[in-house]
Coordinates of C-alpha atoms and ligand atoms in Angstrom, one line a residue:
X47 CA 12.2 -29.5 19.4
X48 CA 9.3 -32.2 20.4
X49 CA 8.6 -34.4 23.4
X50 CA 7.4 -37.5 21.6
X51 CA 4.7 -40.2 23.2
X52 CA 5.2 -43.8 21.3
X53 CA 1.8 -45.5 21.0
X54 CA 1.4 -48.9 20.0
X55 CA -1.3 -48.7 17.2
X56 CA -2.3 -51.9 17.1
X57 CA -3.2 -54.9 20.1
X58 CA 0.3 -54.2 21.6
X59 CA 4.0 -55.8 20.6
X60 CA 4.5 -53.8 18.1
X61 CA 7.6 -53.4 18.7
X62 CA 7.8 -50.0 21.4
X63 CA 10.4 -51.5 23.7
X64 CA 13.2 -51.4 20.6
X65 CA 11.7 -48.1 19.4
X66 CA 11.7 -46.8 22.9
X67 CA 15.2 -47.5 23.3
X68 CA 16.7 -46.4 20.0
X69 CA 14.7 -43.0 20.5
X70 CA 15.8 -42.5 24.0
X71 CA 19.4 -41.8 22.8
X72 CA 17.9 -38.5 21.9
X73 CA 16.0 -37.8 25.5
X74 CA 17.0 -37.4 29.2
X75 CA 14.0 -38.6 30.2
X76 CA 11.8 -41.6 29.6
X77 CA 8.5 -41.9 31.4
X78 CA 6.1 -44.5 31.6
X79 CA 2.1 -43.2 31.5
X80 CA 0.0 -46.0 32.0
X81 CA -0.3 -50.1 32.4
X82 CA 2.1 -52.3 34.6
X83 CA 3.9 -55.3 34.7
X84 CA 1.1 -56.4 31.9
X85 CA 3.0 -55.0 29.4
X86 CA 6.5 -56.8 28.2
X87 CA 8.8 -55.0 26.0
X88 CA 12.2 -56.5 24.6
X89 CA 15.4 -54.8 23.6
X90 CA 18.6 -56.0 21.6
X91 CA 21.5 -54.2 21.9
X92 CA 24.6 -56.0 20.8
X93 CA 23.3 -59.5 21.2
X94 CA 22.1 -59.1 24.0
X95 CA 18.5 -59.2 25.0
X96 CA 16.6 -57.2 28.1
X97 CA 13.0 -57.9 28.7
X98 CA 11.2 -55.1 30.5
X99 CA 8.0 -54.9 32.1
X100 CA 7.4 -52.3 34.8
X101 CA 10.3 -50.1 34.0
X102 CA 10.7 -47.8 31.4
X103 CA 12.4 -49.0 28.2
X104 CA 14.8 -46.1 28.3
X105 CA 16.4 -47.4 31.9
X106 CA 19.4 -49.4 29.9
X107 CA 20.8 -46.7 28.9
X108 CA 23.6 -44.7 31.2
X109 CA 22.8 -41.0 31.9
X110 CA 18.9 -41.2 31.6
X111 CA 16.0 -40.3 34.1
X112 CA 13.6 -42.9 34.1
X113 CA 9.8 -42.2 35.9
X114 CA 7.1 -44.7 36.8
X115 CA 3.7 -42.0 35.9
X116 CA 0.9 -41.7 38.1
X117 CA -1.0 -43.3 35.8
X118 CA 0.9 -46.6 35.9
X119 CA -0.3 -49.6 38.3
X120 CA 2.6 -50.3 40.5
X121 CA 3.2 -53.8 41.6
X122 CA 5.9 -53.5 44.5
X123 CA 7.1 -57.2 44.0
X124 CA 7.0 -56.9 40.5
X125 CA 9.5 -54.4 40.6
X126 CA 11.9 -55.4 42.9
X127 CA 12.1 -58.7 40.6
X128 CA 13.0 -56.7 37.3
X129 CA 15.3 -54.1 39.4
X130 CA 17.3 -56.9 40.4
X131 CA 16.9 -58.9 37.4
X132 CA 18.5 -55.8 35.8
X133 CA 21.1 -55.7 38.1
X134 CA 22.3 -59.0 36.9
X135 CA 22.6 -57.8 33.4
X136 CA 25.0 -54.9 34.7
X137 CA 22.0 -52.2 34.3
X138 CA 22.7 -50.1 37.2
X139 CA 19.1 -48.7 39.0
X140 CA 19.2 -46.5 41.8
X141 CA 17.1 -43.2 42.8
X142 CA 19.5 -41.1 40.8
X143 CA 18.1 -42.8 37.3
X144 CA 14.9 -44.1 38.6
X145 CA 11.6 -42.0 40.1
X146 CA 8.0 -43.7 40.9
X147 CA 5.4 -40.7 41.2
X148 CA 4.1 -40.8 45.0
X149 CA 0.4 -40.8 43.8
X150 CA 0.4 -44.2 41.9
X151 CA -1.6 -47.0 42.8
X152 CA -0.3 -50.3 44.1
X153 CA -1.4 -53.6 42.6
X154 CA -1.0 -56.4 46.0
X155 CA -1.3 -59.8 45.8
X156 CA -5.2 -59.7 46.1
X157 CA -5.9 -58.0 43.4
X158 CA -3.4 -60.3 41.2
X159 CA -5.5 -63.1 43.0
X160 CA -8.9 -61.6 42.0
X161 CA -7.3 -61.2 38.7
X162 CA -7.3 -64.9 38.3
X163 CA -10.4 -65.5 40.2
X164 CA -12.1 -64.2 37.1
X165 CA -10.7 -65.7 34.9
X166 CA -10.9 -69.0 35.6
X167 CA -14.5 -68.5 36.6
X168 CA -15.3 -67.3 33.3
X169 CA -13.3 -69.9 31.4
X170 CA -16.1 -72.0 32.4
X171 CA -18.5 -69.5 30.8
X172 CA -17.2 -68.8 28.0
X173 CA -16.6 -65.0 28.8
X174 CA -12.9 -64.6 29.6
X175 CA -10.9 -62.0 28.0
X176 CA -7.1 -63.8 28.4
X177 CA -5.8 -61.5 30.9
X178 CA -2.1 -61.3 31.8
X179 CA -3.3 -62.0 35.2
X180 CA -1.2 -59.5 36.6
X181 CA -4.2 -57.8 38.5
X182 CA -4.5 -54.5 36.7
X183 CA -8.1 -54.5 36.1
X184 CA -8.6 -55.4 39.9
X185 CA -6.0 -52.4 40.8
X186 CA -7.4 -49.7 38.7
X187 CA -10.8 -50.4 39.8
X188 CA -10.0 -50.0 43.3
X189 CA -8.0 -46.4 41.7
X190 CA -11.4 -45.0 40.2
X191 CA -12.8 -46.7 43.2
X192 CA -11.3 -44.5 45.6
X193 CA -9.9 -47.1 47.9
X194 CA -6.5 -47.9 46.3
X195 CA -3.0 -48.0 48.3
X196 CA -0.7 -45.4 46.5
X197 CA 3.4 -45.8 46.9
X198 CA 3.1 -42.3 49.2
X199 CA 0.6 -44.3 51.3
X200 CA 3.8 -46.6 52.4
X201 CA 5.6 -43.7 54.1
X202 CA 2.5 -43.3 56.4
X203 CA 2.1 -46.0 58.8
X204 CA -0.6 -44.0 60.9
X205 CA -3.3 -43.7 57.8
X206 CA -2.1 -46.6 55.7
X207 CA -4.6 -49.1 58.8
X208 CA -7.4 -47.3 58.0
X209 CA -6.8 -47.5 54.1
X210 CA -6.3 -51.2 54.1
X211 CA -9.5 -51.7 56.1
X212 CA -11.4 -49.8 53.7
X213 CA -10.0 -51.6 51.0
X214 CA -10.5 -54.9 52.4
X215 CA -13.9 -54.4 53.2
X216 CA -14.4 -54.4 49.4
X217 CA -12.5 -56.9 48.5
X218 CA -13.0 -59.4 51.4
X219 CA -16.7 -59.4 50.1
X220 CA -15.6 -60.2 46.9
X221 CA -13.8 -62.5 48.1
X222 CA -16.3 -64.5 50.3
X223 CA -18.7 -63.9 47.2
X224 CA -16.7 -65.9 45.1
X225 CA -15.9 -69.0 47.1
X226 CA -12.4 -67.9 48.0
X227 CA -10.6 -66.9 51.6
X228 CA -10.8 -63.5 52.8
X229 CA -7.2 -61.6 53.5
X230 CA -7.0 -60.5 56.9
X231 CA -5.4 -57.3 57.9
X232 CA -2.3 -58.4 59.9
X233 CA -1.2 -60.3 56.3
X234 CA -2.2 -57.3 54.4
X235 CA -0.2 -54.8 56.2
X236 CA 2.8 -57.5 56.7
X237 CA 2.6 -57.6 52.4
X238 CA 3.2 -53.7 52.7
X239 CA 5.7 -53.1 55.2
X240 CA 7.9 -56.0 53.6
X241 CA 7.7 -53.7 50.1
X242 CA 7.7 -49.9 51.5
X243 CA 11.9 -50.0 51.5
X244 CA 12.5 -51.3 48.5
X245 CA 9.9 -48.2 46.9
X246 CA 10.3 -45.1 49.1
X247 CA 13.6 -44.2 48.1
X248 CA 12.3 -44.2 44.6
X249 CA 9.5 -41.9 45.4
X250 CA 9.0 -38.1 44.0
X251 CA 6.7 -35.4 43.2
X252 CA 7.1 -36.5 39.7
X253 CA 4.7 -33.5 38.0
X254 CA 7.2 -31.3 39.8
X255 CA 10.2 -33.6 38.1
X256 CA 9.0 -33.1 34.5
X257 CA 7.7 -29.3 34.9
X258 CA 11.2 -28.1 35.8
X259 CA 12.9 -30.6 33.4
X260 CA 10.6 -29.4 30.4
X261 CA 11.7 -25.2 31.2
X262 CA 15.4 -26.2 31.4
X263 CA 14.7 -27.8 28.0
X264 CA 15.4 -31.0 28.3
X265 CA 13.9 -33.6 26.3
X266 CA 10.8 -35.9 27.5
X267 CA 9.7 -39.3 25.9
X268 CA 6.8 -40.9 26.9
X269 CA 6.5 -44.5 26.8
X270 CA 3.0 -46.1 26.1
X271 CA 2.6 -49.8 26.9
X272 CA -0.4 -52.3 25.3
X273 CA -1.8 -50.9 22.1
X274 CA -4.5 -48.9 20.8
X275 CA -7.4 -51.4 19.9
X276 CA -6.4 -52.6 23.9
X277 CA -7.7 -49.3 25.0
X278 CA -10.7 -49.1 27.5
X279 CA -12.4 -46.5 25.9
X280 CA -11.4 -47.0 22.1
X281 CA -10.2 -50.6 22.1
X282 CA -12.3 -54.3 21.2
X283 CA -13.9 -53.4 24.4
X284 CA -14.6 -55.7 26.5
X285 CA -11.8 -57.6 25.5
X286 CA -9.0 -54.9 26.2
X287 CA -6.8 -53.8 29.4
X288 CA -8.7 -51.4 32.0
X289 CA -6.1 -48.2 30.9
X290 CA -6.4 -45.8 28.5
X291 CA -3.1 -46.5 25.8
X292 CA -3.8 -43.7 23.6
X293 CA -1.5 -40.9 23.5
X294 CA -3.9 -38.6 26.2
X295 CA -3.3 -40.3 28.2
X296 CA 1.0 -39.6 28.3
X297 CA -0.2 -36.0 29.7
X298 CA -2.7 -37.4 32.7
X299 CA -0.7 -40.5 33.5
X300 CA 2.3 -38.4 34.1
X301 CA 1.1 -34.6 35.3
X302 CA 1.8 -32.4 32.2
X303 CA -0.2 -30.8 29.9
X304 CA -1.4 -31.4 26.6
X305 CA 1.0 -29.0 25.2
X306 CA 3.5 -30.5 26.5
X307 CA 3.3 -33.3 23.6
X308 CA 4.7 -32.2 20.2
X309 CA 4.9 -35.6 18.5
X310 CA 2.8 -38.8 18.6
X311 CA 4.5 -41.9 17.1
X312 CA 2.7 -44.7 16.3
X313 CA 4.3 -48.4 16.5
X314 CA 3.3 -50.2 13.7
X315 CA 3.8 -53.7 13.1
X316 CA 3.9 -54.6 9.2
X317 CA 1.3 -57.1 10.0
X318 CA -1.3 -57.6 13.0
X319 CA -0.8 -60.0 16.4
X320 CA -3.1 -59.9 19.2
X321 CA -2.8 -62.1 22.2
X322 CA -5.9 -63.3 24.6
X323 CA -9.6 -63.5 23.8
X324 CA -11.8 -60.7 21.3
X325 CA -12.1 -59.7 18.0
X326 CA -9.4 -59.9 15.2
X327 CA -10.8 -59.8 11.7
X328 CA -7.8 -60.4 9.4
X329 CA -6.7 -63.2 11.5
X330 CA -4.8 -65.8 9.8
X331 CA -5.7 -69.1 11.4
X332 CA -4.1 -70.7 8.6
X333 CA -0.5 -71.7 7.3
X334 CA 0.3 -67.6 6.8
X335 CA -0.4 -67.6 10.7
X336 CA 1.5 -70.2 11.5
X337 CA 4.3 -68.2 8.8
X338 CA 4.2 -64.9 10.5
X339 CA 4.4 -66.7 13.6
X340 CA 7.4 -68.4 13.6
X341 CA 9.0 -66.4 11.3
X342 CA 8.2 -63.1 13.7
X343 CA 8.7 -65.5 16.9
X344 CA 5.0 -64.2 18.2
X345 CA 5.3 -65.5 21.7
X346 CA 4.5 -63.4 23.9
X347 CA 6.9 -62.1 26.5
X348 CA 5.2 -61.9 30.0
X349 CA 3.1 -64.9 29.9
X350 CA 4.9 -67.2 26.8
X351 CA 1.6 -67.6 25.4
X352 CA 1.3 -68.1 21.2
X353 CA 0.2 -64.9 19.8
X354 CA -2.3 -64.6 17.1
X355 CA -1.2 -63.9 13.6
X356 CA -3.0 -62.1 10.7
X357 CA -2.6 -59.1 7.7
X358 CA -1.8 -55.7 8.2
X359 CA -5.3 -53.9 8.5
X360 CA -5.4 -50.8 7.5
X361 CA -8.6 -49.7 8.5
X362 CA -7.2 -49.9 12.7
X363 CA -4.4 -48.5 11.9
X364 CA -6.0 -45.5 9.8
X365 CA -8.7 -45.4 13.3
X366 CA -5.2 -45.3 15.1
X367 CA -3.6 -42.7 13.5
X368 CA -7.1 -40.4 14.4
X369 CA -7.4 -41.5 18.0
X370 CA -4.0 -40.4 19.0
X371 CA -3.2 -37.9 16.6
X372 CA -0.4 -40.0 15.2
X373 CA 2.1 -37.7 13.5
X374 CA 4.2 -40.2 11.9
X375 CA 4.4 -44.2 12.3
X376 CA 7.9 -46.4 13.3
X377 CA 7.2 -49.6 10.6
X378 CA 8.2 -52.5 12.5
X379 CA 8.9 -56.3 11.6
X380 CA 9.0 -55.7 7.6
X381 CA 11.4 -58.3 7.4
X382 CA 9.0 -61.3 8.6
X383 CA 7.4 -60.6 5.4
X384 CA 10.5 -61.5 3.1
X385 CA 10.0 -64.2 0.7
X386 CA 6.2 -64.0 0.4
X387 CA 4.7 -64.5 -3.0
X388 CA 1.7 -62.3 -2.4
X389 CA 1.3 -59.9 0.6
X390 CA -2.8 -59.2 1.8
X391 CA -3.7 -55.8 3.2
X392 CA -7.3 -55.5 4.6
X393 CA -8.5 -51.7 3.2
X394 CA -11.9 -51.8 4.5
X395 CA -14.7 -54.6 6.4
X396 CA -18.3 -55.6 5.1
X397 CA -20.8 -55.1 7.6
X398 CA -24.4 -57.2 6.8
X399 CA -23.6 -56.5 2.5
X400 CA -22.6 -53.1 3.4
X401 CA -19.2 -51.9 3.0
X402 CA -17.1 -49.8 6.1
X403 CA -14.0 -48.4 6.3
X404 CA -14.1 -48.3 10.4
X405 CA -14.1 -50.0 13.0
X406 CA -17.5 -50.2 14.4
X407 CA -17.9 -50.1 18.2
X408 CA -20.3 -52.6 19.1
X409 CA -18.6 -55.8 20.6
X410 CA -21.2 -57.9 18.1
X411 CA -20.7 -56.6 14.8
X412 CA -16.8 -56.2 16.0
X413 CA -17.0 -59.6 15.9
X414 CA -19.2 -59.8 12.6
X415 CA -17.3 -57.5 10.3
X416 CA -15.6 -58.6 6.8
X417 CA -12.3 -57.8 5.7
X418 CA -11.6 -56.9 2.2
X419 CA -8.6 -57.3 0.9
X420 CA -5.6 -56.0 -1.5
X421 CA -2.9 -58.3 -3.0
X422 CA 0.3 -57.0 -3.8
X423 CA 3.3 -58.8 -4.4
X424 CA 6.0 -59.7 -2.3
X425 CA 9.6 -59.9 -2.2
X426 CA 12.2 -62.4 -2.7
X427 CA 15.4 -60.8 -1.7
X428 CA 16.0 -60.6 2.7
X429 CA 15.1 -56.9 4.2
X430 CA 16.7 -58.5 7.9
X431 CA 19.3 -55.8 9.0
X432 CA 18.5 -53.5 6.8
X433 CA 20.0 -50.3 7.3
X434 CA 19.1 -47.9 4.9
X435 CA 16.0 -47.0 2.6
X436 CA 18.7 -47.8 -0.1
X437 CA 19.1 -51.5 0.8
X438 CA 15.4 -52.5 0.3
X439 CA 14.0 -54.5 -2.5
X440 CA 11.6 -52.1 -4.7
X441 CA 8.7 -54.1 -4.0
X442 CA 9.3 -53.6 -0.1
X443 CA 9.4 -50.1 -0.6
X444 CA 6.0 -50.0 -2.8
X445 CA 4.5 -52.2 0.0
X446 CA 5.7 -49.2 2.7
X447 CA 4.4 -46.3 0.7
X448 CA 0.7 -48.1 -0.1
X449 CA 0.9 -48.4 4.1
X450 CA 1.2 -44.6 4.3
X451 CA -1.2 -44.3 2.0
X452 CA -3.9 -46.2 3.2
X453 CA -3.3 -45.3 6.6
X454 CA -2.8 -41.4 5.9
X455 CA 0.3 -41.1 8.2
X456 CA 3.7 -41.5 7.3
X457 CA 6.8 -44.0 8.4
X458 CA 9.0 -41.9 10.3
X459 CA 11.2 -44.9 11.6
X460 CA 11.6 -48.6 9.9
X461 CA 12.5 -51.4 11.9
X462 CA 14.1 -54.7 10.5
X463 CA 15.0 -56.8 13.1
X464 CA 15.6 -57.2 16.9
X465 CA 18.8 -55.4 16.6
X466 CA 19.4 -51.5 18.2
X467 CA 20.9 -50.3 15.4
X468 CA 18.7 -52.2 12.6
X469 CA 16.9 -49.4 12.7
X470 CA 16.2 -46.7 9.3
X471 CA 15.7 -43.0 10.1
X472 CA 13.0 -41.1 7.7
X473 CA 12.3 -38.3 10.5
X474 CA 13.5 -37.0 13.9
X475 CA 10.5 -37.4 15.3
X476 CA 12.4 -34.8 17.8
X477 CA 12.9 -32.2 15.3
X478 CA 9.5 -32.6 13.9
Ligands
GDP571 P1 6.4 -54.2 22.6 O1 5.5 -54.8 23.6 O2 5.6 -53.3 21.6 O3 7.6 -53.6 23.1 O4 6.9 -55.4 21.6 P2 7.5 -56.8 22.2 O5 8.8 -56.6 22.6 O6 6.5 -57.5 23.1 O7 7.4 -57.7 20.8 C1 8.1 -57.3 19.7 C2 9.1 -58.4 19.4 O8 9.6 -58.2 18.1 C3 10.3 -58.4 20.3 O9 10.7 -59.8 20.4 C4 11.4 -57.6 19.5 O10 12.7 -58.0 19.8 C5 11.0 -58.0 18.1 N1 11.3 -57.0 17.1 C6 11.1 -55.6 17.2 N2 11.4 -55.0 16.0 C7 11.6 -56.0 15.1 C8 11.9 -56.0 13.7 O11 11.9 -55.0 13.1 N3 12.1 -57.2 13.2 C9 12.0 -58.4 13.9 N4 12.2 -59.5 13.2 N5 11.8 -58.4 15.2 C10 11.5 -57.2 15.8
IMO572 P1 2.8 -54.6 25.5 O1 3.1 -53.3 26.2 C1 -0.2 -57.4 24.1 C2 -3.8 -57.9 26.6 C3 -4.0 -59.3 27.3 C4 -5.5 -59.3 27.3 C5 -5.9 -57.9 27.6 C6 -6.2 -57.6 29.0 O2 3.8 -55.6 25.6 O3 2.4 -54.3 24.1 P2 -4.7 -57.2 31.2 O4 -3.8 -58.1 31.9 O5 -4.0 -55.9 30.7 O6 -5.9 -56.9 32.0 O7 -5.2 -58.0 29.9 O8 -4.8 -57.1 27.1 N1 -2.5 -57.2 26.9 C7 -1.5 -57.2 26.0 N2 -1.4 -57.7 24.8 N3 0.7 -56.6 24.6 C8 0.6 -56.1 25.8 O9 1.5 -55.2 26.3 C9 -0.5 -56.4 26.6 N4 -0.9 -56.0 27.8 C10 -2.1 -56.6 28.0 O10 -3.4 -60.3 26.6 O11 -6.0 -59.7 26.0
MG573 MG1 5.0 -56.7 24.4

């Protein structure tokens, strides 16, 4: 018996919200390691469609703990819009299915305002990256910086003044550097004590949580949010989020150990989206774009903007599979592909005449590389709702297994639509 991390393998939307969810039938506890309210992840069950951000994907379902990691950046207001949000939907949220860890960082309104501050200054530079504009770079600086607010800090109202000086000294230069008003304290520690009672009772020694959970056995499934190529240290750098996504980052993000990891699925879309600025070499900027587009609705969920459409590249997803130590890959979105004539995999770049079958790591010849490409043919007959390996079209399944070939991991779950339960089990990823 595994705990299992879910990593999204490509630019994020791959598809780990309806993954998330199908899996978590099979845990007690789902636990969120990293990002924020950057990430949106959608569900179906029964028609009916949930659209989560801050919470864990896992929270929908009766019975189940739910944890906000350490290693998540916490917006207070953020969350008491989706809690309630939830509510309406008849998802019922309270302390007994819901924990925040006490040492996570708080994203406040100036950091989403610096957040933005950027951007649009560098929109007239040419240098933005398309942020979600949540403030999550701005909040996990001030983390490493050593002057963040963390949700234990809101219990404290004796050390949480000095705290907020310190971190408005920083900021408040920032601030006056870039044209803008600075935030005085009184409005700083007003934001702060409006939040603290909507996120104390949440609060809990969460390493503590998961240590005693993990010796009375039960199961643990970590949810990673953004994607792989999105991650600060392995991702299209600079144009990725400020977290680490990969699956390491499941044990420091939440307080366990390595160890405590068996599994590491990979989300996989069937082809490649990416939203905001940077890099995407098998992008389709073309009438297959525009295809896989509509056809996949690529729009995305927190911010509605279009996202960018291309092939399935094999050579991230093999880099993928390395960088986390993907055991097995959950195929997602096959059925955007029906009624293709001919299906393009990219199996390897050209680099100035030479030819690569990496990534390469330098922003510029990210942004010079090649893709070559495969054609296989496609399929005529409708994958949508499939439920079983036995309902696919033969040429579907030859364009599966040349995937786990050429990516040297193999598809553990399929996904065909939106749709719970449209969902095709190769391997408990539990039992693994
Ligand atoms: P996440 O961020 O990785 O959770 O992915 P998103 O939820 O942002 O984007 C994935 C989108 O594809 C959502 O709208 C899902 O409902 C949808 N989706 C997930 N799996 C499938 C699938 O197998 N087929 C189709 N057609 N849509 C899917
Ligand atoms: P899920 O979990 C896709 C992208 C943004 C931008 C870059 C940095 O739904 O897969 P940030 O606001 O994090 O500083 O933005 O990262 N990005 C995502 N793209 N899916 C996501 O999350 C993303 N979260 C951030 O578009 O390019
Ligand atoms: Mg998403």
């Amino acid at each position: 018996m595994a705990n299992v991390v879910v990593v999204g393998s490509q630019w994020g939307d791959e598809g780990k919200g309806k993954i998330v969810d199908w899996l978590s039938e099979r845990a007690e506890i789902v636990v969120r390691f990293q990002g924020g309210h950057n990430a949106g992840h959608t569900l179906v069950v029964d028609g009916k469609v949930y659209k989560l951000s801050l919470l864990p994907s896992g929270v929908v379902r009766p019975g189940k703990l739910s944890i906000i990691g350490n290693g998540v950046v916490f917006d207070p207001h953020a969350f008491a819009a989706e809690v309630e949000k939830l509510r309406e939907l008849g998802v019922d949220i309270s302390p007994d299915n819901l924990r925040i860890a006490e040492n996570t960082a708080l994203i406040l309104s100036l950091h989403r305002e610096l957040d933005g501050f950027r951007e649009d200054a560098a929109s007239n530079s040419g240098t933005r990256i398309g942020t979600t504009r949540r403030g999550i770079g701005p909040a996990y600086e001030d983390k490493v910086g050593r002057r963040a607010i963390r949700v234990m800090d809101l219990a404290n109202a004796e050390t949480l003044a000095g705290k907020v000086d310190r971190l408005l000294t920083h900021h408040n230069a920032l601030r006056r550097g870039l044209g803008h008003a600075e935030v005085s304290h009184a409005d700083a520690m007003a934001e702060l004590t409006s939040v603290a009672d909507k996120v104390l009772p949440y609060m809990d020694r969460v390493w503590k949580v998961l240590d005693d959970a993990r010796r009375a056995g039960s199961r643990i499934l970590f949810e990673g949010a953004q994607g792989t190529l999105l991650d600060i240290d392995h991702g299209t750098y600079p144009f990725v989020t400020s977290s680490n996504t990969i699956a390491g980052q499941a044990a420091t993000g939440s307080g366990v150990g390595p160890a405590a990891i068996g599994y590491v699925l990979g989300i996989t879309k069937a082809y490649t989206t990416r939203v905001g600025e940077g890099p995407f070499p098998t992008e389709q900027d073309n009438e297959i774009g525009n295809f896989l587009g509509e056809r996949g609705r690529e729009f995305g969920t927190v911010t509605g903007r279009k996202r960018r459409c291309g092939w399935f590249d094999a050579v991230l997803v093999r880099q993928a599979v390395a960088v986390n130590g993907i055991n097995g890959i959950a195929l997602t979105k096959l059925d955007v592909l029906d009624g293709l004539d001919e299906i393009r995999i990219c199996t390897g770049y050209r680099l100035d005449g030479k030819e690569i079958d990496y990534l390469p790591a330098s922003q510029s010849a990210q942004a010079r590389v090649e893709p070559i490409y495969e054609t296989l043919e496609g399929w005529k007959e409708t994958t949508a709702g499939a439920r079983s390996w036995a309902d696919l079209p033969a040429q579907a399944v030859k364009y599966v297994r040349h995937v786990e070939e050429l990516i040297g991991a193999p598809v553990a779950l399929l996904s065909t639509s939106p749709e719970r339960d449209d969902t095709i089990l190769v391997t408990d990823p539990f039992q693994d």
